[in-house]
Amino acid sequence: MRSESPALGMTEGTEPGATCDNHLFLSVRTYEDLLSCDEESDNSLQDNQELHEEAGQSLHNWQLGQLSKPLNKLVLEQVDEENFEGNEDICQEEGGEENFDVKDGVTCKPLNSLEELDFSVRTDDQEALQENDVPRSPGQRNRASRSSASSRDSQDVMSEAWWSLNKHVFVLSEAGKPIYSRYGSEEALSSFMGVLLALVSFVQAGKNIMRSIHSDNHTVMFLHRGPLVLVSVSRSRQSEQQLAQELHYVYNQIISVLTITQLNKVFKAKQNYDLRRLLGGTERFLNSLLNLMQQDPCFLLTAVRCLPLPSSVRDSVSQSLQQARAKDLVFAVLLAKNQLVCMVRMKDQVLHPTDLHLLLNLVSGSTSFREGEVWTPICLPKFNPEGFFYAHISYLDEACTLCLLLLSTDKEAFFTVSDCKRRVLARLCKHDLVHAVQLAMDKDSYSVSQAGVPDLQHFIYKCKSTSQFTSPEMDAPYNSTEQRERLFGLYQQLHSRIHSASRPLKLIYHVWQFETLLAWVTAGFELYTCFSPLVTKAAAIHAITKLLRWIKKEEERLFIMNPLTF
Amino acid sequence: MALRELKVCLLGDTGVGKSSIVCRFVQDSFDPDINPTIGASFMTKMVPRNNEIHKYLIWDTAGQERFRSLAPMYYRGSAAAVIVYDITKEETFHMLKTWVKELQHHGPQNIVVAIAGNKCDLVDMREVQTELAKNYAESIDAIFIETSAKTSINISEMFEEISKKIPCVEPCTNDRPSFKLRPLQLESSSSRCC
């Protein structure tokens, strides 16, 4: 519901947590920004009507399982461009619209020029196994052990249990080569991926772009970026934008490993390249990214969570990080348990929160940084999708909780940067700061009760200008995983409604069964609050005023207020 | 006591156990679920030997294909390269041969090469015969040894062999000077200093 916003006169730059001009991160309003800066493909999107609008109601009733045989004949051997162009013509000649009769369960006339592969989407296990016997590409030298394991996986693939999983994510190449599947082996899913590509190419042939398919229970989201097609099939109640944002993150994660230059290069050289060769070991990070997105609001908000720390400690830590001054060293980042402790950057260079999320995921997704000092290339797609940074990654304490990342542009600078690390650590130890930060980490971040606002059960506050957010521990009743996920789901819904592209709102007050939620978005901040169900509207609005005052009072502790540069 | 720095890098296919070997040597520990190395990991280990202290500077590289192009950065400054294969996987032995070729063409001259057949505790699953590997190693004048990081067989022996074969007075190579910056210190064996 709409309501007048409480008159607090908060403008951008004066909200709690806002600093002067010296920002650590690019200020990102919300994911609209992320999606709007896409390349050429999105412009053409606007010219064309979205598929599900065009096809109208009928598509809404389209169950995934209804994808049946006829469509399968529209097959996907677009190994070279010419062939593909050819398909387009045929589609048009034969009357694309007639072909796309969704009510009858999607029928398309078989295209004579194309090889007819006979597969159905919901194969039973035996069929899936047969699919699995399709000869593999030569690039699978290292996969002997994996494919023997995959024959076991393939029995799970397409099973009821597999279908009922909450969110599937698939990545495939434009030639239909499977690249990644969140669950089940890619080999076992190759025919299914073929169907996904068929959908994308079919719609593309009609000069449209496939964005999403909606059914009662599922949303199928498509994203076609460069040579990659990303698809998610989810049961969650997330909005299209949120699902698209997740796919963008998956895409960015892949870019962070390869750079866009390398990605385009390999596919230009060989269109049916098996990208898994180059991505080897990245599945782990894609999995952890997808899991993290299900529980950490930082992705939803495109903001960074800071470790609550007395400002004096944080400032000293920043000064210590400043010791890591070296030529070509661009960012020094200190992370603790998926939270940012502080960051020092080269003058005039800012980091996009999305890039920091990828760094968080890198550190939390692998234990291989625990030994020694790691030196690895990493691309930060929002900073520059074409080049690598070289990251020096090491833990500063025995318990491996405090992780220092030093990002340099010089490939050969390991020993210089390693020396920087020693200087930083020496200074941190001298002032006993490692211990001070550990202390802050050991106790729970903070409890909502500290804000002293009655009936308030939880909140998330994002300061827009600095792209930082804060939220208390999830105390009772949100101390079980299910309850946490439920609350996060509510926040997601709230977020999607308040940021709805067609009808953005400023304030939402919503009474659910177990709680009352109030979300408020202004030029300066976004606030999502969760109250007990019995709260009144007037009390809730009074409460958030009080909460904002508390955040303002605590801002020095909750946010990075004095970011430093080298 | 004199301090002698020995720069060693480990090469080889993914999953053969390079990190496990280093982990066993440096920390004397073994993790069966070790994560694949990202990029490369740098570690040091001090070993007293006779009248000297041997300080190993070890580059443990990632075996995955996407990191292949970075390998020269690590072996260029090394006095020795350990190329590891997995005795239970024949293709890793083929991969080893490509590494040897790469070192011969692009590696520093006089680099000491050691060939390590890892996972020698898994005798039942052996695919690469000892004789075959040994003959190959002899043909390229490399140290050959079968190791097991899991059961700690021949790990420190291998590093000792390497130290014997590395000439005492190192020929002047075009190392980056930064390689020698480490101060003389007799701290704990691991590189972590806190």
Coordinates of N, CA and C in Angstrom, one line a residue, chain A residues 6-16 461 520-525 544-545 547-549 552:
Chain A
P6 N 7.1 9.4 6.2 CA 7.2 10.3 7.4 C 8.2 11.4 7.1
A7 N 7.9 12.6 7.5 CA 8.7 13.7 7.1 C 10.0 13.7 8.0
L8 N 11.0 13.2 7.5 CA 12.3 13.3 8.2 C 13.3 14.2 7.5
G9 N 12.9 14.5 6.2 CA 13.8 15.4 5.4 C 15.1 14.8 5.2
M10 N 15.2 13.5 4.9 CA 16.5 12.9 4.7 C 16.8 13.0 3.2
T11 N 17.8 13.7 2.8 CA 18.2 13.7 1.4 C 19.5 13.0 1.3
E12 N 19.9 12.7 0.1 CA 21.1 11.9 -0.1 C 22.3 12.7 0.4
G13 N 23.2 11.9 1.1 CA 24.3 12.6 1.6 C 24.2 13.0 3.1
T14 N 22.9 13.0 3.6 CA 22.8 13.3 5.0 C 22.2 12.1 5.8
E15 N 22.0 11.0 5.1 CA 21.4 9.9 5.8 C 22.5 9.3 6.7
P16 N 22.0 8.5 7.7 CA 23.0 7.9 8.6 C 24.0 7.0 7.8
Y461 N 19.5 -2.0 6.9 CA 19.6 -0.5 6.6 C 20.7 -0.4 5.6
W520 N 11.1 1.2 3.5 CA 11.1 2.6 3.1 C 12.3 3.0 2.3
V521 N 12.1 3.5 1.2 CA 13.2 3.9 0.3 C 13.2 5.4 0.1
T522 N 14.3 6.1 0.4 CA 14.4 7.5 0.1 C 15.6 7.7 -0.8
A523 N 15.9 9.0 -1.1 CA 17.0 9.2 -2.0 C 18.3 8.8 -1.3
G524 N 18.3 8.8 0.0 CA 19.6 8.5 0.7 C 19.7 7.1 1.2
F525 N 18.6 6.4 1.5 CA 18.8 5.1 2.1 C 17.6 4.2 1.8
I544 N 10.6 3.5 13.3 CA 11.7 3.6 12.4 C 12.4 5.0 12.5
T545 N 11.7 6.0 12.9 CA 12.3 7.3 13.2 C 13.3 7.1 14.3
L547 N 14.7 4.3 15.2 CA 15.8 3.4 14.7 C 16.8 4.2 13.9
L548 N 16.3 5.1 13.0 CA 17.2 5.9 12.2 C 18.1 6.7 13.1
R549 N 17.5 7.3 14.1 CA 18.3 8.1 15.1 C 19.4 7.2 15.7
K552 N 22.2 6.6 13.2 CA 23.0 7.8 13.1 C 24.0 7.9 14.2

